[in-house]
CSV table of C-alpha atoms in Angstrom, one decimal:
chain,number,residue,atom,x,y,z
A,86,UNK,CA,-7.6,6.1,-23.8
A,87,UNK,CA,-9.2,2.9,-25.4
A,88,UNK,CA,-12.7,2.7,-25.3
A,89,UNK,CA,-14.2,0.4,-22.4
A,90,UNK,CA,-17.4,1.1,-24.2
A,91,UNK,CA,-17.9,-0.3,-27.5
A,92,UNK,CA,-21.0,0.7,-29.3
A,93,UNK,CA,-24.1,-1.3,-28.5
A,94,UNK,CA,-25.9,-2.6,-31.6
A,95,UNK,CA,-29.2,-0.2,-32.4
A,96,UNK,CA,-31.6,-3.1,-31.3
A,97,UNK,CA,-30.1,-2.9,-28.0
A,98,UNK,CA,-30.6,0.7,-27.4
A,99,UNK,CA,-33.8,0.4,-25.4
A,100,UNK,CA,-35.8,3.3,-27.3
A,101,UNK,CA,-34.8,2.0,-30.5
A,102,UNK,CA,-35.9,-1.3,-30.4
A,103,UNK,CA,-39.1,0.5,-29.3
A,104,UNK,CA,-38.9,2.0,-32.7
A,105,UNK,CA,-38.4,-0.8,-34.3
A,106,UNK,CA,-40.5,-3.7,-32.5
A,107,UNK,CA,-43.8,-3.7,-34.2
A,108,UNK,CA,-45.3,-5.1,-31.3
A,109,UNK,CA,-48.0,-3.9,-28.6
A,110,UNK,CA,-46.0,-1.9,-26.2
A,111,UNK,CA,-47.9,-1.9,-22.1
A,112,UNK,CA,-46.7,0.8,-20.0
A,113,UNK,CA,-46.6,-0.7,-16.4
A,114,UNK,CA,-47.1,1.9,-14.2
A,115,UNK,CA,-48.9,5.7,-13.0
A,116,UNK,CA,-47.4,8.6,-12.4
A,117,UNK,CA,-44.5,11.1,-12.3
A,118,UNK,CA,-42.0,8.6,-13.9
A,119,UNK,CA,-44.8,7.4,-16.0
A,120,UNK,CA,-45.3,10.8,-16.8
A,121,UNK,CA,-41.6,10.7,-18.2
A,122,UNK,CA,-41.5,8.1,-19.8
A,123,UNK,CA,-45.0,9.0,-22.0
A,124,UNK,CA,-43.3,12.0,-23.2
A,125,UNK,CA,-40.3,10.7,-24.4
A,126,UNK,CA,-42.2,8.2,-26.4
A,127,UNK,CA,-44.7,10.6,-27.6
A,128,UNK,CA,-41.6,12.7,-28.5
A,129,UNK,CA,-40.3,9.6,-30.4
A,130,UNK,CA,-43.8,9.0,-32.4
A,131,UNK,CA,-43.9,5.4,-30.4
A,132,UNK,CA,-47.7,4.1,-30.0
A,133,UNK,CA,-48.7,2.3,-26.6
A,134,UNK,CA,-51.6,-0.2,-26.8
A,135,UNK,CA,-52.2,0.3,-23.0
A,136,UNK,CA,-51.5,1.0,-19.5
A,137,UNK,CA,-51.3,-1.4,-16.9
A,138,UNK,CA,-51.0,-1.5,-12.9
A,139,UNK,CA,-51.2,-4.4,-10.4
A,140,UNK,CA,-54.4,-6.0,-9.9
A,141,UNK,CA,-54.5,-4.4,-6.3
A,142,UNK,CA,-54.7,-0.9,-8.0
A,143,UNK,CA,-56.7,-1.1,-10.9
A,144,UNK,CA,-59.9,0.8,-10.1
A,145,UNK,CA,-61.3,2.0,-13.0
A,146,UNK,CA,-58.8,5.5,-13.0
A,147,UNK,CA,-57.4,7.0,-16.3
A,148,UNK,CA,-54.1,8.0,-16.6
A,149,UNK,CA,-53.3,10.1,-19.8
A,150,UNK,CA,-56.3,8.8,-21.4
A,151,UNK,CA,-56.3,5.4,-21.1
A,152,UNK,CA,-58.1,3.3,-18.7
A,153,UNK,CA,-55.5,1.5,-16.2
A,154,UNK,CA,-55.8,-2.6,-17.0
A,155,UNK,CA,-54.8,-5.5,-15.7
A,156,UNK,CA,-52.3,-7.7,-17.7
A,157,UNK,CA,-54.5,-10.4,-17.7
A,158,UNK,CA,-57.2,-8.1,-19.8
A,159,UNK,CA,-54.3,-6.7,-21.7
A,160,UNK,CA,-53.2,-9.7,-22.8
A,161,UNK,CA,-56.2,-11.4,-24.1
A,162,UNK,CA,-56.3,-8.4,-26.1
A,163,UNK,CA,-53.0,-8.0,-27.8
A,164,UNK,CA,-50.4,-11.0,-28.5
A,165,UNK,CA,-46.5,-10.9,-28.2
A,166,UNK,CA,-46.5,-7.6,-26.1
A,167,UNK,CA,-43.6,-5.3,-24.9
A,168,UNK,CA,-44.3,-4.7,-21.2
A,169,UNK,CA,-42.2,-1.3,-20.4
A,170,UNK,CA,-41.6,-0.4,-16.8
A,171,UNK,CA,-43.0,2.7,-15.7
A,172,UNK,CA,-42.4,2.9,-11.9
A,173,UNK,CA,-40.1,2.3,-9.4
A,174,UNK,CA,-39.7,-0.2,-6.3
A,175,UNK,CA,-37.9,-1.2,-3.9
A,176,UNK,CA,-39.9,-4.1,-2.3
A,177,UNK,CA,-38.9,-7.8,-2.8
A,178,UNK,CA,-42.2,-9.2,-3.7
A,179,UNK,CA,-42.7,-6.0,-6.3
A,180,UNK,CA,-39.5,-6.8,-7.9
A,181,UNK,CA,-40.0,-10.5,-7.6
A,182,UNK,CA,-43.3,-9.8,-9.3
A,183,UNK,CA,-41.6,-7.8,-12.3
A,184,UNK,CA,-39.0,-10.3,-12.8
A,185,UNK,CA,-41.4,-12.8,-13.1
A,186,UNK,CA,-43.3,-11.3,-15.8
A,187,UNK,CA,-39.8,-11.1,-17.5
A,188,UNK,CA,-39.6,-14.9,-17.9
A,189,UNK,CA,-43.0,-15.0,-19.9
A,190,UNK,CA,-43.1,-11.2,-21.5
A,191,UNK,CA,-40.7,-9.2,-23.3
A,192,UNK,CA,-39.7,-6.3,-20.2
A,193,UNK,CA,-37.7,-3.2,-20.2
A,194,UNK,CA,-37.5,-0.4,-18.1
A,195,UNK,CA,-37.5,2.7,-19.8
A,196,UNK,CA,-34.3,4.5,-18.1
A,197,UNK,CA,-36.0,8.3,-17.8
A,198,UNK,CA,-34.1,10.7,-14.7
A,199,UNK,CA,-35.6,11.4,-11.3
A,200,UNK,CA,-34.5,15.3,-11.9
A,201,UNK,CA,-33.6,17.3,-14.8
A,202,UNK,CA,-34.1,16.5,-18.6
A,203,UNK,CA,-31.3,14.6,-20.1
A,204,UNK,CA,-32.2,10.8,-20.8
A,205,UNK,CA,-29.3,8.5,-20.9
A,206,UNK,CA,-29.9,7.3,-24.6
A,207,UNK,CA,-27.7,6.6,-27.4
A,208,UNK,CA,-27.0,10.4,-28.4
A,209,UNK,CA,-26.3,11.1,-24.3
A,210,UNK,CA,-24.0,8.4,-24.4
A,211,UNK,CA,-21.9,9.4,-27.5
A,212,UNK,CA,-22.1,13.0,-25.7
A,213,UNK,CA,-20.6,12.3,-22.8
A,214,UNK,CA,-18.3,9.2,-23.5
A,215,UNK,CA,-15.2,10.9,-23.0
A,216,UNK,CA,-16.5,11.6,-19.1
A,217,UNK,CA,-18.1,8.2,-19.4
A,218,UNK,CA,-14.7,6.6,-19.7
A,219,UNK,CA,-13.1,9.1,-17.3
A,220,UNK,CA,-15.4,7.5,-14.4
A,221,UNK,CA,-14.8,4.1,-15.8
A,222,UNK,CA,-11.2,4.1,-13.7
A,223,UNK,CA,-12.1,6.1,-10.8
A,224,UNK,CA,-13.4,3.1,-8.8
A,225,UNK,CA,-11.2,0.8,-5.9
A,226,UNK,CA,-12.8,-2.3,-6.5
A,227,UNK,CA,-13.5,-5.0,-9.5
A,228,UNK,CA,-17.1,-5.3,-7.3
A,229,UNK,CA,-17.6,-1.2,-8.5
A,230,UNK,CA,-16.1,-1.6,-12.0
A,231,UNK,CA,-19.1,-4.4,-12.5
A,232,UNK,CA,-21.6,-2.3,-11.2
A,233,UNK,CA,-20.5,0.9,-13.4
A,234,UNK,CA,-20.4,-1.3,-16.4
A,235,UNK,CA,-23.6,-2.9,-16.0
A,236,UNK,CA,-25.8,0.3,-14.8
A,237,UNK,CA,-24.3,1.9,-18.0
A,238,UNK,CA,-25.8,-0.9,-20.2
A,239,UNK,CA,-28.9,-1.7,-18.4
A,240,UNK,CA,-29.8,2.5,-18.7
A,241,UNK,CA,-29.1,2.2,-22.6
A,242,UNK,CA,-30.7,-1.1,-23.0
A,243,UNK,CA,-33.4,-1.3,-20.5
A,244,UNK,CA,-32.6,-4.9,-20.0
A,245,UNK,CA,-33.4,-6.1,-16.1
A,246,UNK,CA,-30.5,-8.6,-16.3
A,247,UNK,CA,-27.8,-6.0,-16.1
A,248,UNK,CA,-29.3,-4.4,-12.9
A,249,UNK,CA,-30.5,-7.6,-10.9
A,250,UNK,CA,-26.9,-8.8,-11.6
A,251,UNK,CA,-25.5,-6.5,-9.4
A,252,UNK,CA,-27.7,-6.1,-6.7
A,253,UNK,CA,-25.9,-6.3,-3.1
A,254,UNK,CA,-27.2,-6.0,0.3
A,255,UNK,CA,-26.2,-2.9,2.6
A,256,UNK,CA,-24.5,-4.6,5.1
A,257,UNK,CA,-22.0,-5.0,2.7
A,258,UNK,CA,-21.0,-1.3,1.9
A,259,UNK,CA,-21.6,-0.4,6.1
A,260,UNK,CA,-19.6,-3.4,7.5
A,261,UNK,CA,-16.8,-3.4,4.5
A,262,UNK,CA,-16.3,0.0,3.1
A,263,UNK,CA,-17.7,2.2,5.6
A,264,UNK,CA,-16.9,0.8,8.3
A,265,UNK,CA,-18.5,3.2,11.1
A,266,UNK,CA,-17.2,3.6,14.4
A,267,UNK,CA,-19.0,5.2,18.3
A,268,UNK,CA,-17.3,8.2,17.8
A,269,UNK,CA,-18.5,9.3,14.4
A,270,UNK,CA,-19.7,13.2,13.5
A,271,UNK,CA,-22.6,12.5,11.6
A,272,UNK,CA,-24.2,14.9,8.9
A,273,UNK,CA,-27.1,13.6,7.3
A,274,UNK,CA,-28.3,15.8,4.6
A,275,UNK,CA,-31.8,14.7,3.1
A,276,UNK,CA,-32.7,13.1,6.7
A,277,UNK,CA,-36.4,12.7,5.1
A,278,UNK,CA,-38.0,11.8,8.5
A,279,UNK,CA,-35.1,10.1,10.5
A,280,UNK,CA,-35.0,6.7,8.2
A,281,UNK,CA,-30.9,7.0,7.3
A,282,UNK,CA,-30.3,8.1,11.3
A,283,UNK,CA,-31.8,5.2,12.1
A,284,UNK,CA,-29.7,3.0,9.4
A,285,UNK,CA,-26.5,4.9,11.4
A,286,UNK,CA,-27.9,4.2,14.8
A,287,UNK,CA,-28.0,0.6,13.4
A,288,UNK,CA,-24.4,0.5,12.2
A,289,UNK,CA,-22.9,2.2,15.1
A,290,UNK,CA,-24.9,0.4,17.4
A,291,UNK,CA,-26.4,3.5,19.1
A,292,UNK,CA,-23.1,5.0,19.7
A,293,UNK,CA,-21.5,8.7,18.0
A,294,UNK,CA,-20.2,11.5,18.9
A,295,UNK,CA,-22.6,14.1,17.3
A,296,UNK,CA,-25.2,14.5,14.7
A,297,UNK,CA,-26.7,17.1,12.6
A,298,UNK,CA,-29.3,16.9,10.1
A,299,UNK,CA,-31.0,19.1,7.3
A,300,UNK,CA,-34.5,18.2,5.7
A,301,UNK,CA,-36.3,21.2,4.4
A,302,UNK,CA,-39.8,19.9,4.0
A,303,UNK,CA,-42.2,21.1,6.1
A,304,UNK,CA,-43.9,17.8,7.1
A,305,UNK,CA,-41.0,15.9,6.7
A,306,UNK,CA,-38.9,18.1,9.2
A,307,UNK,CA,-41.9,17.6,11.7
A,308,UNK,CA,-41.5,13.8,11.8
A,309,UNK,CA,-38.2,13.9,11.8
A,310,UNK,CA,-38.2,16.4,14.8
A,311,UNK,CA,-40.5,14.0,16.7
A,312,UNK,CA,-37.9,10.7,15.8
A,313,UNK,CA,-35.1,12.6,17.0
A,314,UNK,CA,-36.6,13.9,20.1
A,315,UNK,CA,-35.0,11.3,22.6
A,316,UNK,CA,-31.7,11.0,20.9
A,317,UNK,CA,-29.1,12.9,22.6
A,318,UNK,CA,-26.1,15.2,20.7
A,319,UNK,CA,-28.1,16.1,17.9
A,320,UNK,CA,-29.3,18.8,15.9
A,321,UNK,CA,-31.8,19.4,13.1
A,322,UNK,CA,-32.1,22.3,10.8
A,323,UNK,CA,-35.6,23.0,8.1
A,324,UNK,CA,-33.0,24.1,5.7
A,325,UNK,CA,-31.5,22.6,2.3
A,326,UNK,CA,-27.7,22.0,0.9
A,327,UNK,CA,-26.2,24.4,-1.4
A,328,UNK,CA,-23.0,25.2,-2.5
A,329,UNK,CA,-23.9,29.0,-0.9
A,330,UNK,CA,-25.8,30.4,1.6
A,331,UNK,CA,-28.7,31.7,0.2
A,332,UNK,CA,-32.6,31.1,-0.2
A,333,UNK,CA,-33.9,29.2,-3.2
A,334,UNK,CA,-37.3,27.9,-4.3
A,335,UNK,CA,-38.3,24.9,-3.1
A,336,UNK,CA,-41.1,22.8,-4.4
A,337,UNK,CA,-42.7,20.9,-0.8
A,338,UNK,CA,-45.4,18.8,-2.8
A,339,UNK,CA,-43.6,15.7,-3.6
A,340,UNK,CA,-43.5,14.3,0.1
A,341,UNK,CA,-40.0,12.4,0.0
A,342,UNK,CA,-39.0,13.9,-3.5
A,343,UNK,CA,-39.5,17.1,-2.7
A,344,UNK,CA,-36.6,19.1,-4.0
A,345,UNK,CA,-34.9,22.5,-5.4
A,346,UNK,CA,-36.7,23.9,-7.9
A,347,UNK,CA,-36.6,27.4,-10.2
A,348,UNK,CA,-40.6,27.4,-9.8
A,349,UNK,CA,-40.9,25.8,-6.2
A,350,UNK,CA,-43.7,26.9,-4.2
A,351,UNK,CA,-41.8,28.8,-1.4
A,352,UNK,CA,-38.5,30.2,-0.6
A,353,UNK,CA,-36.0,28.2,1.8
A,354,UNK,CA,-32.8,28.8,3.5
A,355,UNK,CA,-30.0,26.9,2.1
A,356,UNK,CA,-26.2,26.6,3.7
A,357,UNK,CA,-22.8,24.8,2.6
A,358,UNK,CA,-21.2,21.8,4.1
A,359,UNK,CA,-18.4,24.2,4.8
A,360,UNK,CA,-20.6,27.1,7.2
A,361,UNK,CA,-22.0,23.8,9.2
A,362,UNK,CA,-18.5,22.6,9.7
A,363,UNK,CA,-16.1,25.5,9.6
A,364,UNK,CA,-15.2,25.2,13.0
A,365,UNK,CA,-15.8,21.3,13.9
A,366,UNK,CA,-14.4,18.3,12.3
A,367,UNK,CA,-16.4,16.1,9.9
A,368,UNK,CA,-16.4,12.2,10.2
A,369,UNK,CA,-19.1,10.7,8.0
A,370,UNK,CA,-21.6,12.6,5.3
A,371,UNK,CA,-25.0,11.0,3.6
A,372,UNK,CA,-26.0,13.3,0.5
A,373,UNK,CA,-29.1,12.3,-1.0
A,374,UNK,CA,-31.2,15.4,-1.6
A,375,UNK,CA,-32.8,15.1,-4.7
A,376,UNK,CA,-30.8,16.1,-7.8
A,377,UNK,CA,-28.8,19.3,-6.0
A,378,UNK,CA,-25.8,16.4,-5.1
A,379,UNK,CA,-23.4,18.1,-7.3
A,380,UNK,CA,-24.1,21.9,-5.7
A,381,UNK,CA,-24.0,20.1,-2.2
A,382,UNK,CA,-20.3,18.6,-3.1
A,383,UNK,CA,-19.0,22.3,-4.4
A,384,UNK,CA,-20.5,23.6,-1.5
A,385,UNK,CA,-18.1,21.0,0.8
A,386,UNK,CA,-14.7,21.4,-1.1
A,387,UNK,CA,-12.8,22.6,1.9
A,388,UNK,CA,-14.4,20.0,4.6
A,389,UNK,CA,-14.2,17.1,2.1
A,390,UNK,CA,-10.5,18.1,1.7
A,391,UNK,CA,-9.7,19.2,5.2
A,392,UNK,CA,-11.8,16.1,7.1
A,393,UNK,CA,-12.1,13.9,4.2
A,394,UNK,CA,-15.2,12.7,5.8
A,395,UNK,CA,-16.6,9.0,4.6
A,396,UNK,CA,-18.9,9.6,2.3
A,397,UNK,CA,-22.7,8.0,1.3
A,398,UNK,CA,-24.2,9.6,-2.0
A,399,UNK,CA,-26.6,8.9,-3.8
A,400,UNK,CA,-26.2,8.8,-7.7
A,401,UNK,CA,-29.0,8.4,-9.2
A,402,UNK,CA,-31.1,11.0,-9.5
A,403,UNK,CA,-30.1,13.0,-12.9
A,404,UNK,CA,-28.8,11.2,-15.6
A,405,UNK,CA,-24.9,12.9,-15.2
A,406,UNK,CA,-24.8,11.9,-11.6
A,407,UNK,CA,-23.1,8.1,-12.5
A,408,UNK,CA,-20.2,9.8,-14.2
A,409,UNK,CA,-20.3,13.5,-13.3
A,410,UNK,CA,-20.2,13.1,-9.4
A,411,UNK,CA,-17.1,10.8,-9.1
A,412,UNK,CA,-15.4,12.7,-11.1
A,413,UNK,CA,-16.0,16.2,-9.4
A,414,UNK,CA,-15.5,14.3,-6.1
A,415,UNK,CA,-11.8,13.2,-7.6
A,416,UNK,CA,-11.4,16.4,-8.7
A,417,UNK,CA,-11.9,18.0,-4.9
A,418,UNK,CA,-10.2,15.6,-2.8
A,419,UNK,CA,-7.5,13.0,-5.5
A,420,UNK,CA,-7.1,10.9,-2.1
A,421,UNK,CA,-10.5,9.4,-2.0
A,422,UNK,CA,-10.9,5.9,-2.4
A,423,UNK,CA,-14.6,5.4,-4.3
A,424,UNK,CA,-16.5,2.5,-4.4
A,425,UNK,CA,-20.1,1.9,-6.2
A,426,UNK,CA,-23.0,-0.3,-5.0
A,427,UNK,CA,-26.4,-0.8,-6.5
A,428,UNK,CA,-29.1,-1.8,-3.6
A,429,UNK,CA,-32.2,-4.0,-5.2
A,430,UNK,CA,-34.0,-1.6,-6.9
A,431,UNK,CA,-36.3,-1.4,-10.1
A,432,UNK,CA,-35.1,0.9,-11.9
A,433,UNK,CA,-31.5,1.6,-10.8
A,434,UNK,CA,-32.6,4.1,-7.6
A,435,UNK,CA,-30.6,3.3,-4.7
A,436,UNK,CA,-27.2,3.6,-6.8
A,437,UNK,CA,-24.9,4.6,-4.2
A,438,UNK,CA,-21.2,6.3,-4.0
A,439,UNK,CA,-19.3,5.2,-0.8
A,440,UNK,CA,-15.8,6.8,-0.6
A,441,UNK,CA,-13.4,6.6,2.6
């Protein structure tokens, strides 16, 4: 297979020409994915000069032992900086804001993964090219090949121009690719508290045949219980997705994050997409549930092949997900028609996987 990928030059490998910049470098942003992105620059031996938030937030705090700044103070300070993006956003005016600092400042946004380890850098890449390729040609549309080309680059490079290029509006993927219908069997798995029922209530325009939900949070299941309580042919379920039925730890700190974890703080029941629908016929799935998308899809191989539901997953939450997930989902069902779509987001969160 020839290579659709030809290798970037090492000054645009994001963490290289951190390496090699020899300028202040301003983390922008607090918390986990700040957290993340620290480490692998500590890991690297790459000095920061300071950490910045917007003005609204700077109180005074410390975050890993620097005072949090404003840019303005930062930049009277040091000349020429390298303003890395720490956080993520999906409002217009915070992404407006960030791409406006990228017409006067040198900004990247330090690609680091929601869940697991792996960072898509230049040694990941060469790792997994051969899948990286593979993926390439699963997709129906030239829209989906640009996408997949230019999250690829923009996670190596850290270059905003790759993502913003490719941003598209929802309506899109419901009214063109998914194209729901008032008789759809619903399965929301990571229904947080109700937000992606309401986006289907919205796109069906209140009409379905039956829905079922899973959100194992604690809180998160109680809001969602109180959202659905007027809606009629529904259930919910406090339990996670699996590719068994078992109990696993789960880790209920993170409010919408909250996920699977081998040191969670209490056990949970998980299921299968197969038990739920064993018996009943599957129309349309949403999987977004925090890094376990791969053990939710093993868990489904006989609905996804018996139903062939339509399908909304998320696939962006480990580093694999972009190449691993269409493949696997190829692999289960060869009929599926995949597309790829990348919702405005900084960084590329909301990187979604519809299939019909």
């Amino acid at each position: 297979m020839p290579l659709r990928y030809l290798p970037m030059q090492p000054h645009e490998h994001c963490w290289t020409f951190l390496q090699d910049a020899h300028r202040p470098i301003i983390l922008y942003g607090t918390g986990d994915g700040a957290d993340k992105v620290l480490d692998e620059l500590e890991h690297l031996h790459i000095p920061i000069q300071g950490i910045m938030a917007s003005d609204d937030f700077v109180r005074g705090q410390t975050f890993r032992g620097f005072t949090v700044r404003r840019l303005s103070d930062l930049v009277q300070q040091y000349t020429n900086p390298v303003i890395l993006i720490a956080f993520g956003s999906q409002r217009p005016e915070v992404i407006s804001h960030i791409l406006d600092l990228a017409e006067k400042y040198t900004v990247l946004c330090a690609d680091v993964p929601v869940y697991g380890t792996n960072i898509f850098n230049e040694a990941f890449f060469a790792q997994h090219q051969q899948e990286i390729e593979q993926a390439a040609v699963c997709w129906e549309d030239d829209v989906s090949r640009q996408v997949y080309d230019n999250i690829i680059r923009f996670k190596l490079s850290g270059k905003l121009s790759y993502l913003t290029a490719v941003f598209s509006d929802k309506d899109e993927a419901f009214h063109q690719i998914l194209c729901l219908h008032d008789h759809e069997s619903y399965l929301d798995l990571g229904a947080y508290r109700g937000d992606t029922i309401d986006e289907f209530l919205h796109y069906t325009k209140g009409q379905y045949q039956q829905i079922t939900a899973l959100e194992p949070d604690r809180k998160n299941y109680r809001k969602l219980r109180e959202y659905t309580a007027s809606l009629e042919h529904i259930q919910t379920f406090r339990m996670g997705i699996w590719s068994k039925d078992t109990d696993l730890y789960f880790d209920g700190a993170l409010g919408r994050g909250s996920s699977i974890q081998t040191d969670g703080n209490r056990c949970i029941p998980v299921t299968t997409i197969d038990t739920l629908y064993r018996k009943r016929p599957l129309t349309y799935l949403k999987i977004d549930v925090e890094g376990a998308e791969e053990q939710a899809l093993l868990g489904g191989r006989t609905v996804l092949q018996r139903d062939k539901p339509k399908l909304n997953l998320a696939l962006y939450h480990r580093s694999e997900d972009i190449f691993k997930l269409p493949l696997l989902l190829k692999e289960i069902n060869p009929s599926y028609r995949l597309y790829l779509r990348q919702h405005p987001h900084i960084p590329a969160w909301d990187l979604n996987l519809y299939a019909r």
